[in-house]
Amino acid sequence: MKVLVVEDNVSLLESVRQILTDEYEVDTADNGEDGLFMAQQSIYDIIILDVMLPGIDGFEIVRKIREAKIDTSVLFLTAKDALEDRVRGLEMGGDDYLVKPFQAPELKARIRALLRRSGIISLEQHVKYRNIELLEKEKDILVDGKVIKMTLKQFELLEYLIQNNGKILTREQIFDRIWGFDSDTTIAIVEVFIHHLRKKLEPFNYHKDIQTVRGIGYMLKQP
């Protein structure tokens, strides 16, 4: 799963990145302008957002992404005595807050709680769709109880589709999420991997669930 951390304190930003990289893919921004641009791509499962940022602050970032109908969970980082900031952040569309300084276990626990609340993971941290089950820790994929071998990118693509089942994902969103902004490949790779994924699922008759939305992208939905 993919996390965006926006924090202007470079040492804290690096600490949070190191804390999370064993469980998540972490992108970072150290200013509000970059943080807003990245958040607007709607490719993240959760955004960890400092309130006080130079230029565009955390409140403005949340306001803009909520106006754009981006419902990614937001965890605010706030100062110890900033009760007003915590209340304002929740009222503007934030989902939770964490008071600085904080310990790594609490940060991870709050992230898992938000991911469960949004339905991205279950208590067992399994991602499921119909009779397809992705086991995050083992990187195994079970279809009707049978193991299918896939490449890491195929696994990540299917995971992203399942996490957003019923939602249209643009080709740009998929490319940025799976391959990243600075990838050497082109967006045409998305269509290639969708084709491969359908071929892997065809023996189980799930290939038709990956629906093409003409001119936009793809959506995972039961036909």
Short mmCIF file of C-alpha atoms in Angstrom, two decimals:
data_model
loop_
_atom_site.label_atom_id
_atom_site.label_comp_id
_atom_site.label_asym_id
_atom_site.label_seq_id
_atom_site.Cartn_x
_atom_site.Cartn_y
_atom_site.Cartn_z
CA MET A 1 0.00 0.00 0.00
CA LYS A 2 1.09 3.51 -0.74
CA VAL A 3 1.50 6.37 1.76
CA LEU A 4 2.19 10.07 1.18
CA VAL A 5 3.94 11.98 3.98
CA VAL A 6 3.96 15.79 3.82
CA GLU A 7 6.15 17.38 6.50
CA ASP A 8 8.52 20.37 6.30
CA ASN A 9 10.73 19.19 9.17
CA VAL A 10 13.21 17.19 7.11
CA SER A 11 14.51 15.09 10.02
CA LEU A 12 10.98 14.15 11.10
CA LEU A 13 10.02 13.46 7.49
CA GLU A 14 12.93 11.05 7.14
CA SER A 15 12.11 9.39 10.48
CA VAL A 16 8.52 8.75 9.44
CA ARG A 17 9.68 7.41 6.08
CA GLN A 18 12.04 4.95 7.77
CA ILE A 19 9.34 3.86 10.22
CA LEU A 20 6.89 3.02 7.45
CA THR A 21 9.04 1.61 4.65
CA ASP A 22 9.00 -1.92 6.07
CA GLU A 23 5.22 -2.11 5.53
CA TYR A 24 4.35 0.53 2.93
CA GLU A 25 5.63 2.25 -0.18
CA VAL A 26 6.29 5.80 0.99
CA ASP A 27 6.40 9.02 -1.05
CA THR A 28 7.38 12.27 0.65
CA ALA A 29 7.07 16.03 0.17
CA ASP A 30 8.62 18.74 2.34
CA ASN A 31 6.38 21.63 1.29
CA GLY A 32 2.72 22.33 0.72
CA GLU A 33 2.90 22.91 -3.05
CA ASP A 34 4.49 19.53 -3.79
CA GLY A 35 2.29 17.84 -1.21
CA LEU A 36 -0.87 19.21 -2.81
CA PHE A 37 0.21 18.18 -6.31
CA MET A 38 0.98 14.63 -5.19
CA ALA A 39 -2.20 14.31 -3.12
CA GLN A 40 -4.28 15.46 -6.09
CA GLN A 41 -3.09 12.47 -8.12
CA SER A 42 -5.35 10.29 -5.94
CA ILE A 43 -2.94 7.34 -5.94
CA TYR A 44 -2.43 6.99 -2.18
CA ASP A 45 -4.14 4.84 0.42
CA ILE A 46 -3.43 7.33 3.20
CA ILE A 47 -1.91 10.81 3.53
CA ILE A 48 0.06 11.85 6.62
CA LEU A 49 -0.10 15.62 6.67
CA ASP A 50 1.57 18.24 8.83
CA VAL A 51 -0.71 21.17 9.64
CA MET A 52 1.92 23.91 9.56
CA LEU A 53 3.56 23.94 6.15
CA PRO A 54 5.24 26.77 4.24
CA GLY A 55 3.15 28.16 1.39
CA ILE A 56 0.08 25.95 1.32
CA ASP A 57 -0.76 24.60 4.78
CA GLY A 58 -2.29 21.25 5.63
CA PHE A 59 -5.80 22.66 5.98
CA GLU A 60 -5.71 24.06 2.45
CA ILE A 61 -4.43 20.76 1.05
CA VAL A 62 -7.31 18.86 2.63
CA ARG A 63 -9.85 21.46 1.48
CA LYS A 64 -8.65 21.22 -2.11
CA ILE A 65 -8.55 17.42 -2.31
CA ARG A 66 -11.99 17.10 -0.72
CA GLU A 67 -13.35 19.63 -3.23
CA ALA A 68 -11.90 17.37 -5.93
CA LYS A 69 -13.86 14.42 -4.43
CA ILE A 70 -10.67 12.65 -3.34
CA ASP A 71 -11.62 10.63 -0.26
CA THR A 72 -8.16 9.36 0.71
CA SER A 73 -7.85 9.09 4.50
CA VAL A 74 -5.84 11.94 6.05
CA LEU A 75 -3.90 11.70 9.30
CA PHE A 76 -2.92 15.15 10.57
CA LEU A 77 0.28 15.76 12.54
CA THR A 78 -0.31 18.55 15.05
CA ALA A 79 1.53 20.36 17.84
CA LYS A 80 0.90 19.23 21.41
CA ASP A 81 -1.02 22.33 22.48
CA ALA A 82 -2.89 22.97 19.21
CA LEU A 83 -6.41 21.83 20.17
CA GLU A 84 -7.94 24.34 17.77
CA ASP A 85 -5.89 22.90 14.89
CA ARG A 86 -7.04 19.37 15.69
CA VAL A 87 -10.71 20.36 15.73
CA ARG A 88 -10.38 22.46 12.58
CA GLY A 89 -8.55 19.67 10.75
CA LEU A 90 -11.28 17.14 11.49
CA GLU A 91 -14.02 19.58 10.51
CA MET A 92 -12.31 20.31 7.17
CA GLY A 93 -12.17 16.67 6.17
CA GLY A 94 -9.29 15.10 8.08
CA ASP A 95 -9.90 11.62 9.50
CA ASP A 96 -7.62 11.52 12.53
CA TYR A 97 -4.73 13.37 14.14
CA LEU A 98 -1.52 12.48 15.92
CA VAL A 99 0.14 14.83 18.37
CA LYS A 100 3.87 15.49 18.11
CA PRO A 101 6.08 14.04 19.44
CA PHE A 102 4.78 10.52 18.85
CA GLN A 103 6.07 6.97 18.99
CA ALA A 104 6.34 4.64 16.00
CA PRO A 105 3.85 2.03 17.33
CA GLU A 106 1.12 4.66 17.72
CA LEU A 107 1.73 6.02 14.22
CA LYS A 108 1.45 2.54 12.73
CA ALA A 109 -1.64 1.71 14.81
CA ARG A 110 -3.46 4.85 13.68
CA ILE A 111 -2.60 4.14 10.03
CA ARG A 112 -3.93 0.58 10.30
CA ALA A 113 -7.10 1.85 12.00
CA LEU A 114 -7.74 4.31 9.16
CA LEU A 115 -7.09 1.66 6.52
CA ARG A 116 -9.56 -0.69 8.24
CA ARG A 117 -12.12 2.10 8.55
CA SER A 118 -11.88 2.85 4.84
CA GLY A 119 -12.21 -0.85 4.00
CA ILE A 120 -8.78 -1.15 2.40
CA ILE A 121 -7.66 -3.84 4.83
CA SER A 122 -9.48 -6.20 7.16
CA LEU A 123 -8.45 -7.10 10.70
CA GLU A 124 -6.37 -9.89 9.15
CA GLN A 125 -4.84 -7.34 6.73
CA HIS A 126 -6.07 -9.37 3.76
CA VAL A 127 -7.26 -7.70 0.59
CA LYS A 128 -10.20 -9.60 -0.91
CA TYR A 129 -12.52 -9.39 -3.90
CA ARG A 130 -15.10 -12.10 -4.50
CA ASN A 131 -13.07 -15.33 -4.33
CA ILE A 132 -9.76 -13.57 -4.97
CA GLU A 133 -7.59 -13.07 -1.90
CA LEU A 134 -4.28 -11.21 -1.68
CA LEU A 135 -2.06 -12.01 1.28
CA GLU A 136 0.08 -8.91 1.76
CA LYS A 137 2.77 -10.46 3.91
CA GLU A 138 3.39 -13.50 1.72
CA LYS A 139 2.59 -11.73 -1.58
CA ASP A 140 0.48 -14.77 -2.49
CA ILE A 141 -2.68 -14.56 -4.58
CA LEU A 142 -5.42 -17.11 -4.06
CA VAL A 143 -8.17 -17.51 -6.64
CA ASP A 144 -10.92 -19.95 -5.67
CA GLY A 145 -8.41 -21.34 -3.18
CA LYS A 146 -5.68 -21.92 -5.76
CA VAL A 147 -2.35 -20.09 -5.80
CA ILE A 148 -1.52 -18.00 -8.88
CA LYS A 149 2.06 -16.92 -9.47
CA MET A 150 2.45 -13.30 -10.55
CA THR A 151 5.18 -10.74 -10.85
CA LEU A 152 5.39 -8.04 -8.19
CA LYS A 153 3.95 -5.40 -10.56
CA GLN A 154 1.05 -7.70 -11.48
CA PHE A 155 0.38 -8.23 -7.77
CA GLU A 156 0.45 -4.49 -7.09
CA LEU A 157 -1.83 -3.77 -10.04
CA LEU A 158 -4.43 -6.31 -8.93
CA GLU A 159 -4.16 -5.04 -5.37
CA TYR A 160 -4.81 -1.46 -6.51
CA LEU A 161 -7.82 -2.52 -8.58
CA ILE A 162 -9.27 -4.50 -5.68
CA GLN A 163 -8.75 -1.67 -3.21
CA ASN A 164 -10.73 0.57 -5.56
CA ASN A 165 -13.28 -1.93 -6.85
CA GLY A 166 -16.31 -0.22 -8.30
CA LYS A 167 -14.31 2.96 -8.95
CA ILE A 168 -12.89 4.17 -12.26
CA LEU A 169 -9.10 4.45 -12.23
CA THR A 170 -7.51 6.48 -15.00
CA ARG A 171 -4.48 5.18 -16.83
CA GLU A 172 -2.50 8.04 -15.34
CA GLN A 173 -3.51 7.09 -11.80
CA ILE A 174 -2.53 3.48 -12.36
CA PHE A 175 0.78 4.42 -13.95
CA ASP A 176 1.71 6.88 -11.18
CA ARG A 177 0.65 4.44 -8.47
CA ILE A 178 2.37 1.30 -9.77
CA TRP A 179 5.38 2.64 -11.70
CA GLY A 180 5.82 6.09 -10.15
CA PHE A 181 6.23 9.64 -11.40
CA ASP A 182 9.90 9.16 -12.32
CA SER A 183 9.57 5.81 -14.11
CA ASP A 184 11.64 5.27 -17.26
CA THR A 185 8.79 3.43 -18.98
CA THR A 186 5.71 4.97 -20.63
CA ILE A 187 2.02 4.94 -19.81
CA ALA A 188 1.47 2.31 -22.52
CA ILE A 189 2.76 -0.25 -20.00
CA VAL A 190 -0.58 -0.03 -18.17
CA GLU A 191 -2.49 -1.61 -21.07
CA VAL A 192 0.14 -4.35 -21.38
CA PHE A 193 -0.13 -5.30 -17.71
CA ILE A 194 -3.93 -5.18 -17.75
CA HIS A 195 -3.81 -7.66 -20.64
CA HIS A 196 -1.45 -9.96 -18.74
CA LEU A 197 -3.58 -9.76 -15.62
CA ARG A 198 -6.72 -10.68 -17.53
CA LYS A 199 -4.92 -13.69 -19.02
CA LYS A 200 -3.94 -14.87 -15.54
CA LEU A 201 -7.54 -14.58 -14.32
CA GLU A 202 -9.24 -15.98 -17.42
CA PRO A 203 -9.12 -19.66 -16.34
CA PHE A 204 -11.17 -18.67 -13.30
CA ASN A 205 -13.57 -16.48 -15.31
CA TYR A 206 -12.60 -13.29 -13.47
CA HIS A 207 -11.00 -11.58 -16.48
CA LYS A 208 -14.27 -9.87 -17.43
CA ASP A 209 -14.34 -8.15 -14.02
CA ILE A 210 -11.49 -5.89 -15.20
CA GLN A 211 -13.59 -3.57 -17.33
CA THR A 212 -12.26 -1.02 -19.77
CA VAL A 213 -13.76 2.47 -19.45
CA ARG A 214 -13.25 3.76 -22.96
CA GLY A 215 -11.01 6.80 -23.20
CA ILE A 216 -10.45 6.93 -19.42
CA GLY A 217 -9.04 3.81 -17.83
CA TYR A 218 -10.22 0.70 -16.03
CA MET A 219 -12.57 -0.45 -13.30
CA LEU A 220 -12.85 -3.68 -11.34
CA LYS A 221 -16.51 -4.61 -11.12
CA GLN A 222 -18.53 -7.81 -11.36
CA PRO A 223 -20.13 -7.96 -14.83
#
